[in-house]
Every structure is written in C-alpha cells, then in structure tokens.
Amino acid sequence: MAKFSRFRIAWVTLLLFAFSFGFFLLVAATNTTPVDTSVNAEKGQENSTFSKHKNSAENEKCLQCHGQSKYSYFNKESKRKIIKKMYAELIMNRSVFYESNHREFKCIDCHSEEYLGFPHAGNLRMESQPNCLDCHGEDEKYAKYHFENIEKEFQSSVHSEKHSDDFTCWMCHNAHTYLITARTSENIKQTISYDNAICMNCHSDFSKYQLLTNRQTPNLIKKHDWLPNQKLHFQAVRCIECHTKKINDSTLVGHNILPKKEAVKRCEECHSTNSVLMASLYRYKIKEIRSTQGFFQGILVNDSSVIGANRNFFLNIVSVIIASIVIIGLFIHALFRVIKK
Amino acid sequence: MAEERIYFYPVFIRLWHLINAILCLILMITGISMQFSNPKYPLIRFDIAVSIHNIVGILLSLDYFLFIIGNLISGNGRYYKFPLRGLFTNLKLQLTYYTKGVFQKEKAPFLINKERKFNPLQQFTYLLVMYYVIPVIIITGIAMMYPEIFIPATLLGISALHLTDLIHIFSGFVISLFMFIHIYFCTIGKTPISSFKSIVNGYHEVHE
Ligand code: HEM
C-alpha cells in the first residue's frame, strides 16, 4: 500500500513537472521571429511586382541601375555594354520604397531630371536637397503632425545644436524608406525596433557617425550597462523615451534630444504607475485595448508589461481581498483559541 | 520525557529552513516594493530592489537544492509522501479538527509519531509549496533574468514575458499567503511556541 502510493505521488509530481516543461517547450515552439526592419537594400527584386505603382515605369529608369547590386551602360567609345558593381550605399530597395510615405513620388520629383543621363553630370553633386518643411510647412493636410513644432524641437536638440546644418531631418528620416510607424502600428515591439533602428543606424555605424564628428562612437552597450537586461530594455523601450523630454503634448514623437546628462536614469520614471511610457509609447495602445478588446482581454493581452507600471487594477483588488480574508480568518481563529482556553 | 521528544528536524533541515525563511521574507519585501514602486514613497529604491531580489532569488534556488538533495539522502523526503486514496477524507478530518476540534479540546485526528511527522493538511500544503510552487517560481524567476535566452517575444499573441511575470507574481502571492498561514498554524502545538522551539533545537514535543 505504502509503496504503491509512493509511486502515485512520484507520478503526480512527474506529471506536474512534465506539464511545466511542456509549457516552456510550447513557448519556445511558438517563438516568432522579430519583424525585419532593416533599412538597407541588399538585393534588387524583379521590377514586375511593382509595376502596379503609377510611377514605376518612370522610376525604373533610375532603378535599373539603383535597384540592385549591378548596373550596366553602353560605352560609346568601345561600342560595348559595360557591367559594373553598384556602390552599396546607392542601392535602393524597391519594396521598401513603394511602402514608404513618399511612395507616390517619382525619383525626379526630388532629384534633378538631369540624373536621367549617364554618367551623371558633375554639377548635380551641388544640387540642393528639398527640406521637409518646403513641402509640409503650413499645410492643413499635415496639421496633425505639427511639423513646425517638430522643427522647433529639432532645432533645440543636441544634434542640431552641435552640427547645425550638417544634421538634417533626412539623417533620421531616410528619404526612400521612412514610413510613419508609431502613429499607425498596432505592434508596439515593431514601433520600438523601427524607431531604435533610426538611432542605431548611425550610432552603431562608425562611418556614418564620422561624417558628422571626429569623435569616436561611444560604445552604447557599455554606456548603458547600468540598465539590467540592457538588451531587453533596448527592445522594450525607445531611445527617445529616455533621451527626449515631452515639451508639447501635440507632437506624438519627441524630437528634442537632450544632452546626455539630462537623460532619464531613474528607474521609477518608467517603473511606477505614473510611468512616462503611458504618456508616450503606450498612449494609443492603452485606449485601443480598453475600447476594442474589453476588460478581461486587457488583463492578459498586454504587450506593455512593465514591472510596477502596469499593475492591473482588477488583479490588485482581488489579491488584496484574498489576503485580507486569510489574515482576518487567522485572527478570528486565534481569538477563538484564546476565548475557549 | 525522553519518549515524548522525537528528533524530527535534522541539522540540514533546520539550516535550510532558517535560510529559506529569511530569504523568502527579503524576496517578499523587495518584490512588493517593485510591484508597487512609487517614486514619491519608495519602500526601496527600484534598482536596489531589483539587485537584491535577483541575488536573493539565486541564493534561494541554491538553498532549494540543499532541501531537495538533503531530503533525498536523509530520507526526510518520505514524510512528504502520502497515499492519494482517502486524501480528501483525511484533509476534511484535519480541517474539521482545526475549525471545531481545537476549540473543544478534542484529540488531533492524526497522531504525530516517527512514521508521521506531518498531519495530512501539512503534508499536502508542504508538498504543494515545496515541490510545485517553489520550483515554478524559481524557473520563472531565472527565465526572467535571462529573457533573451528563455522567453520568446510572444506566445499565442500574448507577450510571453508578461505571462511569465504573471505566473511568477501569482506564485509569489501563494507563497506569501502560505507563509502567514504556516506561521500561524505553527502556534498550534503543545504550547504556542513549542513548534518554533522544535525548528530551532530539532526535537518535536509530542502532545495529546
Ligand atoms: C515561505 C517560507 C517558508 C517555507 C516555504 C516553509 C516551509 C516549511 C516546511 C516545508 C517545513 C517542514 C520541514 C521539514 O521538517 O521537512 C517547515 C517547518 C516549520 N516552519 Fe516553515 N517555512 C517558511 C517560513 C517559516 C517562517 C518565517 C517561520 C517562523 C517564523 C516558520 C516556522 C516553521 C516551524 C516552527 C516549523 C516546524 C513545524 C512543522 O514542521 O510544521 N517557517 N516550514
């Protein structure tokens, strides 16, 4: 009898462990690969997939060379077709371009028509680039973005104070890939990785960084090693959460990158009920969850889990009630023991 | 006198238990401080609480190994095994004793002797806490220490880290409740402090 039951206990315990293990396997199996937000064009694709875009025929005139890793031209002197390797930085990714904000544009809307000729004329290098506000300034259609406020914030940021005219909006908003994400994306992780890639694109790229300064690129991993699970934090929170301060509520994305001494270092700024994240990163998300997914969904289906910040009101109440009942129960029991003694 | 004292708590159990109790208390306090962190009234500064909680959590895991291995070697583990058959009846008997019997000075339904160190209720809760809830809290805790290795981004559309966190916090809640009940029930003995003496000197004083 005793032996038999011991086996049973062993079985039950084993089963419980098997379940936990199975749970973790399940977790591992459903591992989803993160969204690829790399902004670099690696390989060109077939242009036929993009022919539905109204300017695609026009754009192919440029993309036949700038759309993949090699290009060709006809050498009039030697009467031969020459095939050459395209410079990596000058290669564009069609699919990313045709999804970007400025997908409706022709290349020659922003670039000189003279680029149609090859070799490109030398004076084209002196061509001035359009500015965001040239097109977006004082325009009703884009009022909700508050371009003027962003411009002001940007002017007061460390980047533009230290590098004035060299540092333009295009440095962060790649002319051919920029796509509004924070405002439209349903997936917070995707927004975070998109926005952080913008900063890392330069801060982890020595050659780009050195275009602006002769300083060595600071090692960002080392500079942020005071954060526990630094890697996780960089995936869970945007650089701008710590490096900008919200000046006006109208702009969704802060642009005033502060001097490093003013960056957020206190954990409680995020890890508490009045977390700064609620005002920025999760602002849209929270409303959306409450309104569309209902009460209980909001408890479980929640990307925005931050220790200390997303204390669930309902679970809090329930746990306090249960704890109180238990403690009061014990007190009453003790009381009876004393009385009945 | 000699007959009424049984040597129930070998040195390793006493050592494990002392460490365990202290570590659990620290984990509770730092855990609550993190969960209810508020910059205006910080119980413990957040980053300090995180560091303490992590280190103490690892110590608790090591201590747990002492418990498991000690129980395997010394045979103390046998007290945690009980037949499933009649479990409910036994639990009910013990519960009725605690809710009615104790007040009427009835005899405890299960005699404590060399073969039976715990009554069914103790056996059941100790087994549940020590062999299920504590492992779960250790596994989820270590997983959250290295989320990039153990935890995928999402599980069935839910943030897996959030889910792990919920399980961890729930287990912590259960253990905290257990601790209150456990300490209180330890006052039910020959005298209110005899159990506490036992876990210090190792000898259980038989009553009734
Ligand atoms: C959450 C933390 C705790 C856990 C998981 C725990 C668990 C246990 C376990 C498993 C035993 C039986 C040990 C054996 O003989 O094999 C035990 C015994 C005991 N514990 Fe705890 N304990 C905890 C905290 C405490 C605290 C804080 C106190 C006192 C202030 C305490 C007082 C006692 C006493 C007096 C006994 C001996 C009575 C008995 O065997 O039931 N425990 N505990």
PDB file of C-alpha atoms and ligand atoms in Angstrom, chain B residues 9 13 16-17 20-21 24 76 80 117-118 122 126 129-130 134 175 178-179 182-183 186 195-196 199, ligand 1:
ATOM      1  CA  TYR B   9      14.434  18.240  12.298  1.00  0.00           C
ATOM      2  CA  ILE B  13      16.530  20.900   7.584  1.00  0.00           C
ATOM      3  CA  TRP B  16      17.719  25.085   5.096  1.00  0.00           C
ATOM      4  CA  HIS B  17      14.621  26.312   6.815  1.00  0.00           C
ATOM      5  CA  ASN B  20      14.717  29.784   3.408  1.00  0.00           C
ATOM      6  CA  ALA B  21      12.582  31.786   5.827  1.00  0.00           C
ATOM      7  CA  CYS B  24      11.607  34.429   1.475  1.00  0.00           C
ATOM      8  CA  ASN B  76      13.320  13.131   5.322  1.00  0.00           C
ATOM      9  CA  TYR B  80       6.136  14.317   2.165  1.00  0.00           C
ATOM     10  CA  LYS B 117       5.755  13.857  11.019  1.00  0.00           C
ATOM     11  CA  PHE B 118       3.062  15.988   9.422  1.00  0.00           C
ATOM     12  CA  GLN B 122       0.629  19.929   6.478  1.00  0.00           C
ATOM     13  CA  TYR B 126       4.152  21.427   2.205  1.00  0.00           C
ATOM     14  CA  VAL B 129       4.538  24.569  -1.940  1.00  0.00           C
ATOM     15  CA  MET B 130       7.902  22.824  -1.804  1.00  0.00           C
ATOM     16  CA  ILE B 134       8.742  26.933  -5.351  1.00  0.00           C
ATOM     17  CA  ILE B 175       3.884  31.549  -1.090  1.00  0.00           C
ATOM     18  CA  PHE B 178       1.280  30.149   2.737  1.00  0.00           C
ATOM     19  CA  MET B 179       3.831  31.833   4.972  1.00  0.00           C
ATOM     20  CA  HIS B 182       2.130  28.401   8.080  1.00  0.00           C
ATOM     21  CA  ILE B 183       3.478  30.603  10.855  1.00  0.00           C
ATOM     22  CA  CYS B 186       2.868  26.562  13.951  1.00  0.00           C
ATOM     23  CA  SER B 195       6.925  24.281  17.307  1.00  0.00           C
ATOM     24  CA  PHE B 196       9.272  27.207  16.998  1.00  0.00           C
ATOM     25  CA  ILE B 199      12.669  24.005  14.426  1.00  0.00           C
TER      26      ILE B 199
HETATM   27  C1  HEM C   1       7.833  30.926   2.785  1.00  0.00           C
HETATM   28  C2  HEM C   1       8.769  30.491   3.564  1.00  0.00           C
HETATM   29  C3  HEM C   1       8.651  29.157   4.328  1.00  0.00           C
HETATM   30  C4  HEM C   1       8.521  27.907   3.789  1.00  0.00           C
HETATM   31  C5  HEM C   1       8.433  27.540   2.298  1.00  0.00           C
HETATM   32  C6  HEM C   1       8.482  26.970   4.896  1.00  0.00           C
HETATM   33  C7  HEM C   1       8.368  25.588   4.769  1.00  0.00           C
HETATM   34  C8  HEM C   1       8.428  24.696   5.808  1.00  0.00           C
HETATM   35  C9  HEM C   1       8.496  23.268   5.676  1.00  0.00           C
HETATM   36  C10 HEM C   1       8.492  22.515   4.337  1.00  0.00           C
HETATM   37  C11 HEM C   1       8.585  22.733   6.907  1.00  0.00           C
HETATM   38  C12 HEM C   1       8.754  21.269   7.243  1.00  0.00           C
HETATM   39  C13 HEM C   1      10.231  20.977   7.253  1.00  0.00           C
HETATM   40  C14 HEM C   1      10.553  19.515   7.482  1.00  0.00           C
HETATM   41  O1  HEM C   1      10.598  19.130   8.634  1.00  0.00           O
HETATM   42  O2  HEM C   1      10.791  18.805   6.492  1.00  0.00           O
HETATM   43  C15 HEM C   1       8.538  23.810   7.858  1.00  0.00           C
HETATM   44  C16 HEM C   1       8.553  23.674   9.222  1.00  0.00           C
HETATM   45  C17 HEM C   1       8.430  24.728  10.124  1.00  0.00           C
HETATM   46  N1  HEM C   1       8.439  26.079   9.818  1.00  0.00           N
HETATM   47 FE1  HEM C   1       8.475  26.860   7.953  1.00  0.00          FE
HETATM   48  N2  HEM C   1       8.573  27.670   6.055  1.00  0.00           N
HETATM   49  C18 HEM C   1       8.675  29.012   5.749  1.00  0.00           C
HETATM   50  C19 HEM C   1       8.780  30.058   6.620  1.00  0.00           C
HETATM   51  C20 HEM C   1       8.703  29.940   8.017  1.00  0.00           C
HETATM   52  C21 HEM C   1       8.796  31.049   8.970  1.00  0.00           C
HETATM   53  C22 HEM C   1       9.018  32.514   8.582  1.00  0.00           C
HETATM   54  C23 HEM C   1       8.649  30.512  10.212  1.00  0.00           C
HETATM   55  C24 HEM C   1       8.683  31.137  11.602  1.00  0.00           C
HETATM   56  C25 HEM C   1       8.787  32.400  11.889  1.00  0.00           C
HETATM   57  C26 HEM C   1       8.484  29.090  10.058  1.00  0.00           C
HETATM   58  C27 HEM C   1       8.328  28.181  11.099  1.00  0.00           C
HETATM   59  C28 HEM C   1       8.324  26.809  10.977  1.00  0.00           C
HETATM   60  C29 HEM C   1       8.215  25.897  12.087  1.00  0.00           C
HETATM   61  C30 HEM C   1       8.041  26.296  13.539  1.00  0.00           C
HETATM   62  C31 HEM C   1       8.271  24.595  11.555  1.00  0.00           C
HETATM   63  C32 HEM C   1       8.183  23.293  12.324  1.00  0.00           C
HETATM   64  C33 HEM C   1       6.781  22.798  12.418  1.00  0.00           C
HETATM   65  C34 HEM C   1       6.418  21.888  11.298  1.00  0.00           C
HETATM   66  O3  HEM C   1       7.202  21.007  10.938  1.00  0.00           O
HETATM   67  O4  HEM C   1       5.327  22.071  10.776  1.00  0.00           O
HETATM   68  N3  HEM C   1       8.516  28.753   8.716  1.00  0.00           N
HETATM   69  N4  HEM C   1       8.452  25.003   7.137  1.00  0.00           N
END
